[in-house]
GROMACS .gro file of C-alpha atoms in nm:
model
  453
    1UNK     CA    1   5.756   6.023   7.979
    2UNK     CA    2   5.807   6.000   7.602
    3UNK     CA    3   5.592   5.847   7.331
    4UNK     CA    4   5.583   5.699   7.062
    5UNK     CA    5   5.608   5.426   7.329
    6UNK     CA    6   5.950   5.349   7.481
    7UNK     CA    7   6.102   5.317   7.135
    8UNK     CA    8   6.247   5.669   7.186
    9UNK     CA    9   6.390   5.626   7.536
   10UNK     CA   10   6.542   5.277   7.557
   11UNK     CA   11   6.744   5.275   7.238
   12UNK     CA   12   6.897   5.616   7.324
   13UNK     CA   13   6.986   5.497   7.672
   14UNK     CA   14   7.121   5.164   7.559
   15UNK     CA   15   7.339   5.322   7.290
   16UNK     CA   16   7.488   5.566   7.544
   17UNK     CA   17   7.308   5.872   7.422
   18UNK     CA   18   7.140   5.928   7.759
   19UNK     CA   19   7.310   5.901   8.103
   20UNK     CA   20   7.173   5.664   8.357
   21UNK     CA   21   7.001   5.833   8.657
   22UNK     CA   22   7.251   5.949   8.919
   23UNK     CA   23   7.298   6.203   9.196
   24UNK     CA   24   7.280   6.499   8.950
   25UNK     CA   25   6.952   6.640   8.811
   26UNK     CA   26   6.878   6.498   8.467
   27UNK     CA   27   7.007   6.752   8.220
   28UNK     CA   28   6.736   6.839   7.967
   29UNK     CA   29   7.004   6.950   7.723
   30UNK     CA   30   7.129   6.597   7.701
   31UNK     CA   31   6.779   6.471   7.635
   32UNK     CA   32   6.730   6.735   7.371
   33UNK     CA   33   7.060   6.631   7.201
   34UNK     CA   34   6.961   6.267   7.218
   35UNK     CA   35   6.621   6.333   7.053
   36UNK     CA   36   6.796   6.530   6.783
   37UNK     CA   37   7.043   6.253   6.729
   38UNK     CA   38   6.770   5.982   6.724
   39UNK     CA   39   6.585   6.187   6.460
   40UNK     CA   40   6.896   6.227   6.249
   41UNK     CA   41   6.987   5.855   6.252
   42UNK     CA   42   6.626   5.743   6.199
   43UNK     CA   43   6.589   5.985   5.909
   44UNK     CA   44   6.899   5.845   5.755
   45UNK     CA   45   6.731   5.506   5.755
   46UNK     CA   46   6.419   5.644   5.599
   47UNK     CA   47   6.201   5.629   5.906
   48UNK     CA   48   6.223   5.960   6.086
   49UNK     CA   49   6.142   5.970   6.458
   50UNK     CA   50   5.772   6.066   6.486
   51UNK     CA   51   5.746   6.181   6.845
   52UNK     CA   52   5.386   6.255   6.930
   53UNK     CA   53   5.368   6.307   7.310
   54UNK     CA   54   5.616   6.486   7.536
   55UNK     CA   55   5.561   6.497   7.913
   56UNK     CA   56   5.804   6.660   8.150
   57UNK     CA   57   5.625   6.807   8.452
   58UNK     CA   58   5.814   6.960   8.754
   59UNK     CA   59   6.149   6.884   8.607
   60UNK     CA   60   6.317   7.223   8.670
   61UNK     CA   61   6.374   7.270   8.295
   62UNK     CA   62   6.396   7.651   8.325
   63UNK     CA   63   6.486   7.861   8.023
   64UNK     CA   64   6.796   7.676   7.917
   65UNK     CA   65   6.628   7.337   7.925
   66UNK     CA   66   6.314   7.463   7.753
   67UNK     CA   67   6.520   7.631   7.477
   68UNK     CA   68   6.723   7.313   7.418
   69UNK     CA   69   6.409   7.103   7.397
   70UNK     CA   70   6.246   7.366   7.171
   71UNK     CA   71   6.531   7.314   6.920
   72UNK     CA   72   6.463   6.943   6.921
   73UNK     CA   73   6.088   6.992   6.884
   74UNK     CA   74   6.147   7.222   6.585
   75UNK     CA   75   6.352   6.948   6.412
   76UNK     CA   76   6.106   6.665   6.492
   77UNK     CA   77   5.789   6.852   6.389
   78UNK     CA   78   5.537   6.572   6.465
   79UNK     CA   79   5.429   6.658   6.821
   80UNK     CA   80   5.055   6.633   6.909
   81UNK     CA   81   5.074   6.680   7.287
   82UNK     CA   82   5.324   6.878   7.502
   83UNK     CA   83   5.292   6.879   7.880
   84UNK     CA   84   5.558   7.082   8.060
   85UNK     CA   85   5.389   7.223   8.369
   86UNK     CA   86   5.576   7.380   8.674
   87UNK     CA   87   5.921   7.403   8.520
   88UNK     CA   88   6.038   7.760   8.612
   89UNK     CA   89   6.021   7.864   8.249
   90UNK     CA   90   6.016   8.242   8.189
   91UNK     CA   91   5.944   8.441   7.872
   92UNK     CA   92   6.273   8.352   7.686
   93UNK     CA   93   6.203   7.983   7.726
   94UNK     CA   94   5.834   8.029   7.643
   95UNK     CA   95   5.916   8.226   7.336
   96UNK     CA   96   6.155   7.950   7.217
   97UNK     CA   97   5.883   7.689   7.276
   98UNK     CA   98   5.629   7.905   7.088
   99UNK     CA   99   5.862   7.915   6.784
  100UNK     CA  100   5.898   7.534   6.794
  101UNK     CA  101   5.524   7.477   6.831
  102UNK     CA  102   5.464   7.675   6.507
  103UNK     CA  103   5.663   7.399   6.328
  104UNK     CA  104   5.444   7.124   6.480
  105UNK     CA  105   5.108   7.174   6.301
  106UNK     CA  106   4.950   6.866   6.451
  107UNK     CA  107   4.958   6.999   6.811
  108UNK     CA  108   4.626   6.928   6.987
  109UNK     CA  109   4.727   6.981   7.353
  110UNK     CA  110   4.954   7.249   7.500
  111UNK     CA  111   4.998   7.239   7.879
  112UNK     CA  112   5.242   7.489   8.021
  113UNK     CA  113   5.062   7.536   8.350
  114UNK     CA  114   5.244   7.714   8.630
  115UNK     CA  115   5.527   7.871   8.436
  116UNK     CA  116   5.584   8.246   8.396
  117UNK     CA  117   5.486   8.392   8.059
  118UNK     CA  118   5.443   8.761   8.134
  119UNK     CA  119   5.327   8.976   7.842
  120UNK     CA  120   5.633   8.896   7.628
  121UNK     CA  121   5.584   8.517   7.648
  122UNK     CA  122   5.209   8.541   7.607
  123UNK     CA  123   5.239   8.758   7.291
  124UNK     CA  124   5.489   8.515   7.134
  125UNK     CA  125   5.261   8.216   7.216
  126UNK     CA  126   4.962   8.399   7.073
  127UNK     CA  127   5.143   8.450   6.746
  128UNK     CA  128   5.198   8.080   6.726
  129UNK     CA  129   4.838   7.995   6.819
  130UNK     CA  130   4.725   8.192   6.511
  131UNK     CA  131   4.904   7.938   6.287
  132UNK     CA  132   4.779   7.619   6.453
  133UNK     CA  133   4.446   7.461   6.341
  134UNK     CA  134   4.433   7.137   6.542
  135UNK     CA  135   4.462   7.268   6.902
  136UNK     CA  136   4.197   7.140   7.129
  137UNK     CA  137   4.336   7.212   7.481
  138UNK     CA  138   4.529   7.521   7.598
  139UNK     CA  139   4.636   7.520   7.965
  140UNK     CA  140   4.818   7.839   8.053
  141UNK     CA  141   4.673   7.853   8.405
  142UNK     CA  142   4.894   8.011   8.675
  143UNK     CA  143   5.123   8.148   8.401
  144UNK     CA  144   5.105   8.523   8.476
  145UNK     CA  145   4.998   8.616   8.126
  146UNK     CA  146   4.842   8.927   8.276
  147UNK     CA  147   4.589   9.146   8.091
  148UNK     CA  148   4.794   9.238   7.783
  149UNK     CA  149   4.894   8.878   7.734
  150UNK     CA  150   4.532   8.769   7.773
  151UNK     CA  151   4.423   9.015   7.509
  152UNK     CA  152   4.680   8.880   7.265
  153UNK     CA  153   4.564   8.526   7.329
  154UNK     CA  154   4.205   8.636   7.285
  155UNK     CA  155   4.295   8.778   6.946
  156UNK     CA  156   4.451   8.452   6.845
  157UNK     CA  157   4.147   8.258   6.963
  158UNK     CA  158   3.911   8.490   6.773
  159UNK     CA  159   4.092   8.444   6.449
  160UNK     CA  160   4.143   8.064   6.454
  161UNK     CA  161   4.156   7.747   6.671
  162UNK     CA  162   3.827   7.603   6.535
  163UNK     CA  163   3.867   7.286   6.730
  164UNK     CA  164   3.927   7.447   7.073
  165UNK     CA  165   3.762   7.252   7.356
  166UNK     CA  166   3.932   7.386   7.665
  167UNK     CA  167   4.104   7.722   7.746
  168UNK     CA  168   4.255   7.767   8.094
  169UNK     CA  169   4.381   8.115   8.188
  170UNK     CA  170   4.316   8.083   8.564
  171UNK     CA  171   4.524   8.265   8.823
  172UNK     CA  172   4.695   8.484   8.561
  173UNK     CA  173   4.642   8.835   8.708
  174UNK     CA  174   4.391   8.913   8.431
  175UNK     CA  175   4.169   9.213   8.484
  176UNK     CA  176   3.804   9.255   8.395
  177UNK     CA  177   3.831   9.413   8.044
  178UNK     CA  178   4.086   9.157   7.928
  179UNK     CA  179   3.877   8.869   8.064
  180UNK     CA  180   3.576   9.003   7.879
  181UNK     CA  181   3.775   9.010   7.555
  182UNK     CA  182   3.863   8.642   7.611
  183UNK     CA  183   3.501   8.562   7.660
  184UNK     CA  184   3.399   8.748   7.347
  185UNK     CA  185   3.669   8.565   7.151
  186UNK     CA  186   3.522   8.216   7.214
  187UNK     CA  187   3.175   8.314   7.074
  188UNK     CA  188   3.214   8.093   6.766
  189UNK     CA  189   3.392   7.798   6.924
  190UNK     CA  190   3.117   7.538   6.879
  191UNK     CA  191   3.325   7.262   7.045
  192UNK     CA  192   3.430   7.460   7.355
  193UNK     CA  193   3.362   7.266   7.672
  194UNK     CA  194   3.548   7.470   7.936
  195UNK     CA  195   3.664   7.828   7.981
  196UNK     CA  196   3.857   7.871   8.310
  197UNK     CA  197   3.918   8.230   8.425
  198UNK     CA  198   3.913   8.162   8.796
  199UNK     CA  199   4.148   8.334   9.031
  200UNK     CA  200   4.189   8.647   8.829
  201UNK     CA  201   4.107   9.014   8.916
  202UNK     CA  202   3.750   9.062   8.793
  203UNK     CA  203   3.561   9.176   9.099
  204UNK     CA  204   3.199   9.093   9.162
  205UNK     CA  205   3.074   9.318   8.884
  206UNK     CA  206   3.332   9.172   8.645
  207UNK     CA  207   3.227   8.813   8.719
  208UNK     CA  208   2.868   8.907   8.649
  209UNK     CA  209   2.955   9.072   8.324
  210UNK     CA  210   3.154   8.771   8.219
  211UNK     CA  211   2.866   8.540   8.282
  212UNK     CA  212   2.633   8.775   8.091
  213UNK     CA  213   2.858   8.783   7.789
  214UNK     CA  214   2.881   8.405   7.770
  215UNK     CA  215   2.507   8.375   7.838
  216UNK     CA  216   2.450   8.593   7.532
  217UNK     CA  217   2.629   8.328   7.325
  218UNK     CA  218   2.433   8.047   7.496
  219UNK     CA  219   2.769   7.934   7.638
  220UNK     CA  220   2.728   8.004   8.008
  221UNK     CA  221   2.772   7.640   8.095
  222UNK     CA  222   3.125   7.632   7.969
  223UNK     CA  223   3.248   7.887   8.227
  224UNK     CA  224   3.431   7.733   8.521
  225UNK     CA  225   3.373   7.842   8.874
  226UNK     CA  226   3.487   8.195   8.971
  227UNK     CA  227   3.492   8.121   9.341
  228UNK     CA  228   3.860   8.217   9.381
  229UNK     CA  229   3.833   8.554   9.209
  230UNK     CA  230   4.086   8.803   9.357
  231UNK     CA  231   3.839   9.091   9.353
  232UNK     CA  232   3.852   9.432   9.182
  233UNK     CA  233   4.187   9.598   9.145
  234UNK     CA  234   4.203   9.950   9.013
  235UNK     CA  235   4.579   9.989   9.021
  236UNK     CA  236   4.763  10.042   8.696
  237UNK     CA  237   4.883   9.716   8.548
  238UNK     CA  238   5.198   9.869   8.405
  239UNK     CA  239   5.301   9.978   8.756
  240UNK     CA  240   5.248   9.624   8.877
  241UNK     CA  241   5.466   9.489   8.601
  242UNK     CA  242   5.742   9.744   8.674
  243UNK     CA  243   5.729   9.644   9.045
  244UNK     CA  244   5.762   9.274   8.958
  245UNK     CA  245   6.044   9.340   8.714
  246UNK     CA  246   6.215   9.543   8.981
  247UNK     CA  247   6.174   9.261   9.239
  248UNK     CA  248   6.313   9.015   8.984
  249UNK     CA  249   6.616   9.237   8.926
  250UNK     CA  250   6.676   9.267   9.297
  251UNK     CA  251   6.650   8.881   9.338
  252UNK     CA  252   6.902   8.831   9.059
  253UNK     CA  253   7.140   9.087   9.214
  254UNK     CA  254   7.107   8.911   9.549
  255UNK     CA  255   7.181   8.569   9.389
  256UNK     CA  256   7.486   8.718   9.221
  257UNK     CA  257   7.620   8.867   9.546
  258UNK     CA  258   7.563   8.531   9.718
  259UNK     CA  259   7.754   8.354   9.448
  260UNK     CA  260   8.044   8.609   9.475
  261UNK     CA  261   8.056   8.563   9.845
  262UNK     CA  262   8.073   8.185   9.800
  263UNK     CA  263   8.351   8.223   9.551
  264UNK     CA  264   8.547   8.424   9.808
  265UNK     CA  265   8.507   8.167  10.078
  266UNK     CA  266   8.807   7.930  10.114
  267UNK     CA  267   8.733   7.596   9.951
  268UNK     CA  268   8.816   7.262  10.127
  269UNK     CA  269   9.121   7.089   9.989
  270UNK     CA  270   9.032   6.776   9.794
  271UNK     CA  271   9.062   6.606   9.466
  272UNK     CA  272   8.732   6.743   9.344
  273UNK     CA  273   8.791   7.114   9.435
  274UNK     CA  274   9.081   7.342   9.335
  275UNK     CA  275   9.301   7.465   9.619
  276UNK     CA  276   9.395   7.840   9.619
  277UNK     CA  277   9.759   7.923   9.595
  278UNK     CA  278   9.931   7.980   9.934
  279UNK     CA  279  10.266   8.087  10.065
  280UNK     CA  280  10.503   7.803  10.146
  281UNK     CA  281  10.646   7.857  10.493
  282UNK     CA  282  10.983   7.744  10.624
  283UNK     CA  283  10.915   7.476  10.883
  284UNK     CA  284  11.185   7.604  11.120
  285UNK     CA  285  11.142   7.985  11.111
  286UNK     CA  286  10.780   8.014  11.007
  287UNK     CA  287  10.891   8.268  10.741
  288UNK     CA  288  10.820   8.238  10.367
  289UNK     CA  289  11.077   8.011  10.213
  290UNK     CA  290  11.335   8.164   9.979
  291UNK     CA  291  11.223   8.178   9.618
  292UNK     CA  292  11.588   8.149   9.517
  293UNK     CA  293  11.622   7.791   9.644
  294UNK     CA  294  11.616   7.510   9.382
  295UNK     CA  295  11.267   7.362   9.315
  296UNK     CA  296  11.201   7.053   9.519
  297UNK     CA  297  11.144   6.727   9.329
  298UNK     CA  298  10.786   6.703   9.206
  299UNK     CA  299  10.550   6.423   9.292
  300UNK     CA  300  10.202   6.348   9.156
  301UNK     CA  301  10.021   6.460   9.477
  302UNK     CA  302  10.195   6.797   9.469
  303UNK     CA  303  10.115   6.844   9.101
  304UNK     CA  304   9.746   6.759   9.146
  305UNK     CA  305   9.723   6.989   9.451
  306UNK     CA  306   9.899   7.284   9.275
  307UNK     CA  307   9.909   7.214   8.902
  308UNK     CA  308  10.166   7.394   8.688
  309UNK     CA  309  10.358   7.318   8.365
  310UNK     CA  310  10.686   7.308   8.549
  311UNK     CA  311  10.567   7.049   8.802
  312UNK     CA  312  10.423   6.831   8.525
  313UNK     CA  313  10.756   6.836   8.337
  314UNK     CA  314  10.950   6.765   8.660
  315UNK     CA  315  10.746   6.442   8.701
  316UNK     CA  316  10.961   6.309   8.414
  317UNK     CA  317  10.885   6.071   8.127
  318UNK     CA  318  10.661   5.850   8.342
  319UNK     CA  319  10.432   6.144   8.444
  320UNK     CA  320  10.139   6.007   8.242
  321UNK     CA  321  10.157   5.662   8.404
  322UNK     CA  322  10.200   5.807   8.749
  323UNK     CA  323   9.894   6.033   8.721
  324UNK     CA  324   9.676   5.757   8.588
  325UNK     CA  325   9.793   5.525   8.870
  326UNK     CA  326   9.727   5.795   9.125
  327UNK     CA  327   9.365   5.843   9.006
  328UNK     CA  328   9.076   5.623   9.096
  329UNK     CA  329   8.935   5.578   8.752
  330UNK     CA  330   8.631   5.393   8.873
  331UNK     CA  331   8.497   5.725   9.003
  332UNK     CA  332   8.389   5.967   8.716
  333UNK     CA  333   8.414   6.263   8.951
  334UNK     CA  334   8.785   6.190   9.037
  335UNK     CA  335   8.859   6.139   8.667
  336UNK     CA  336   8.697   6.480   8.586
  337UNK     CA  337   8.908   6.639   8.861
  338UNK     CA  338   9.238   6.488   8.739
  339UNK     CA  339   9.150   6.568   8.374
  340UNK     CA  340   9.083   6.935   8.447
  341UNK     CA  341   9.396   6.969   8.663
  342UNK     CA  342   9.618   6.819   8.389
  343UNK     CA  343   9.455   7.008   8.109
  344UNK     CA  344   9.463   7.340   8.301
  345UNK     CA  345   9.846   7.356   8.250
  346UNK     CA  346   9.819   7.313   7.875
  347UNK     CA  347  10.046   7.536   7.662
  348UNK     CA  348  10.115   7.547   7.291
  349UNK     CA  349  10.489   7.502   7.378
  350UNK     CA  350  10.572   7.153   7.231
  351UNK     CA  351  10.716   6.995   7.548
  352UNK     CA  352  10.418   7.097   7.769
  353UNK     CA  353  10.157   7.018   7.503
  354UNK     CA  354  10.300   6.670   7.459
  355UNK     CA  355  10.320   6.612   7.832
  356UNK     CA  356   9.955   6.711   7.878
  357UNK     CA  357   9.836   6.496   7.589
  358UNK     CA  358  10.029   6.200   7.715
  359UNK     CA  359   9.885   6.242   8.061
  360UNK     CA  360   9.521   6.271   7.951
  361UNK     CA  361   9.569   5.976   7.707
  362UNK     CA  362   9.686   5.754   7.992
  363UNK     CA  363   9.411   5.874   8.222
  364UNK     CA  364   9.123   5.855   7.986
  365UNK     CA  365   9.230   5.532   7.816
  366UNK     CA  366   9.240   5.364   8.153
  367UNK     CA  367   8.901   5.505   8.245
  368UNK     CA  368   8.716   5.436   7.922
  369UNK     CA  369   8.859   5.087   7.888
  370UNK     CA  370   8.699   4.982   8.215
  371UNK     CA  371   8.353   4.816   8.169
  372UNK     CA  372   8.239   4.966   8.501
  373UNK     CA  373   8.328   5.327   8.411
  374UNK     CA  374   8.018   5.544   8.350
  375UNK     CA  375   8.125   5.757   8.050
  376UNK     CA  376   7.790   5.949   8.051
  377UNK     CA  377   7.833   6.048   8.416
  378UNK     CA  378   8.194   6.159   8.332
  379UNK     CA  379   8.077   6.384   8.047
  380UNK     CA  380   7.787   6.528   8.250
  381UNK     CA  381   8.017   6.615   8.538
  382UNK     CA  382   8.284   6.757   8.308
  383UNK     CA  383   8.027   6.989   8.140
  384UNK     CA  384   7.912   7.108   8.480
  385UNK     CA  385   8.266   7.186   8.594
  386UNK     CA  386   8.335   7.369   8.267
  387UNK     CA  387   8.027   7.585   8.322
  388UNK     CA  388   7.840   7.446   8.017
  389UNK     CA  389   7.568   7.268   8.212
  390UNK     CA  390   7.373   7.360   8.525
  391UNK     CA  391   7.353   7.139   8.832
  392UNK     CA  392   7.138   7.138   9.139
  393UNK     CA  393   7.458   7.154   9.342
  394UNK     CA  394   7.650   7.482   9.345
  395UNK     CA  395   7.969   7.390   9.170
  396UNK     CA  396   8.207   7.667   9.080
  397UNK     CA  397   8.306   7.641   8.714
  398UNK     CA  398   8.669   7.667   8.615
  399UNK     CA  399   8.770   8.017   8.498
  400UNK     CA  400   8.969   7.933   8.182
  401UNK     CA  401   8.852   7.674   7.934
  402UNK     CA  402   9.138   7.699   7.690
  403UNK     CA  403   9.338   7.406   7.828
  404UNK     CA  404   9.035   7.169   7.875
  405UNK     CA  405   8.908   7.246   7.522
  406UNK     CA  406   9.245   7.180   7.367
  407UNK     CA  407   9.283   6.858   7.569
  408UNK     CA  408   8.935   6.745   7.455
  409UNK     CA  409   9.022   6.822   7.102
  410UNK     CA  410   9.304   6.565   7.134
  411UNK     CA  411   9.100   6.316   7.332
  412UNK     CA  412   8.797   6.295   7.090
  413UNK     CA  413   9.035   6.194   6.806
  414UNK     CA  414   9.165   5.885   6.992
  415UNK     CA  415   9.041   5.536   6.947
  416UNK     CA  416   8.954   5.499   7.319
  417UNK     CA  417   8.705   5.782   7.314
  418UNK     CA  418   8.340   5.662   7.292
  419UNK     CA  419   8.206   5.804   6.967
  420UNK     CA  420   7.844   5.808   7.114
  421UNK     CA  421   7.955   6.100   7.330
  422UNK     CA  422   8.056   6.321   7.043
  423UNK     CA  423   7.707   6.455   6.949
  424UNK     CA  424   7.638   6.537   7.311
  425UNK     CA  425   7.961   6.724   7.354
  426UNK     CA  426   7.900   6.897   7.018
  427UNK     CA  427   7.561   7.019   7.139
  428UNK     CA  428   7.703   7.195   7.438
  429UNK     CA  429   8.015   7.337   7.276
  430UNK     CA  430   7.797   7.483   7.001
  431UNK     CA  431   7.563   7.669   7.239
  432UNK     CA  432   7.638   8.040   7.314
  433UNK     CA  433   7.855   8.077   7.620
  434UNK     CA  434   8.069   8.366   7.733
  435UNK     CA  435   8.354   8.138   7.870
  436UNK     CA  436   8.357   7.955   7.532
  437UNK     CA  437   8.364   8.277   7.334
  438UNK     CA  438   8.671   8.393   7.526
  439UNK     CA  439   8.853   8.083   7.392
  440UNK     CA  440   8.739   8.106   7.035
  441UNK     CA  441   9.037   7.932   6.875
  442UNK     CA  442   9.017   7.630   7.110
  443UNK     CA  443   8.644   7.610   7.069
  444UNK     CA  444   8.666   7.635   6.692
  445UNK     CA  445   8.930   7.364   6.680
  446UNK     CA  446   8.719   7.131   6.893
  447UNK     CA  447   8.406   7.196   6.688
  448UNK     CA  448   8.591   7.113   6.361
  449UNK     CA  449   8.712   6.790   6.517
  450UNK     CA  450   8.370   6.694   6.647
  451UNK     CA  451   8.205   6.746   6.311
  452UNK     CA  452   8.440   6.493   6.164
  453UNK     CA  453   8.403   6.227   6.437
   0.00000   0.00000   0.00000
């Protein structure tokens, strides 16, 4: 949900800056790019977008989504409330958000409940809290800030936040001494209504000490229930953190191994998935056919199944028309598949380059000229297949982006290309990405073109 009212959402959607809901998870990077573009255009008209409230709970934003949104927040600078609970955000995303929050001095409510700060994220957020003067509610419950993070936040609270009304650090694996530091830090917060430290590791004695500290400030009533305290834990916290980091590393290694195994599994043949090269057998003998025989005449189906520059050229002067006719351009996924297969054979050799450009022109002109074609869904799917955008579905990204980037560089310059897609494409091509960096020339060429569109 976005505010100021729906004035943010609907114009962006109507102008094609946001894709309509579909089978894919809504990409936060596209929303971030749309917010940035809305701010740019509104600023040009003398009325900059003044977004006050941002709510995105349980949206699987993760680090990439949080970082993209943080960039938009830093540009907008007018936020008063941010609610992003339960989004799988770890310390890199938390750090990016902290840096953006520092540029939003009017922030009153920060709700990042049920993400994973660890010490690094908590320290970064504490540094930002020292600069903010309007904050009333901080909800970092279930965020694993741990003791060192809690001490950093306590230091920030002690030195500022004069309007603080609620501080939630529940279920964060905070031990007794750190919890006491938090309690001591709120001594001068006259407006404080609630301090929640439930579900931490205080032990019975620690709970009693906590209550005594607050009672000494005549603030015992602000302390929330400690009924879910995890009890006393004498183990060294650094060892706990090392164990957790080791577990995270093992989980990442297991995920990488699973992905490698999936990559090795044979993929079903279809228009949406590449088919691995195979030996062509002689139908009579069952032996591999002689490589010295003359190449058979190419047809569109053969080219799309096993793309190569030679097959594209053998399709002849009508190759572009034939490919466009063969592709169901009402289906964005099939258009993406055809586009990637054609562009994969791109070469700087003039005859091949021209053949590829003619083919993508015919394909994309036919698709974009149809009133029923969902251009936003096309771009979203294309970014996913190029490995520039995550999807809930496990889709293997293409290995080499040179051809698609060079083909896109041609497409975006054509009259049929919807100019509203340019800022979104620019946002993703600009982001750091290993696959893009390996095609620096093609990437640079596309960026130069996009800046001019």
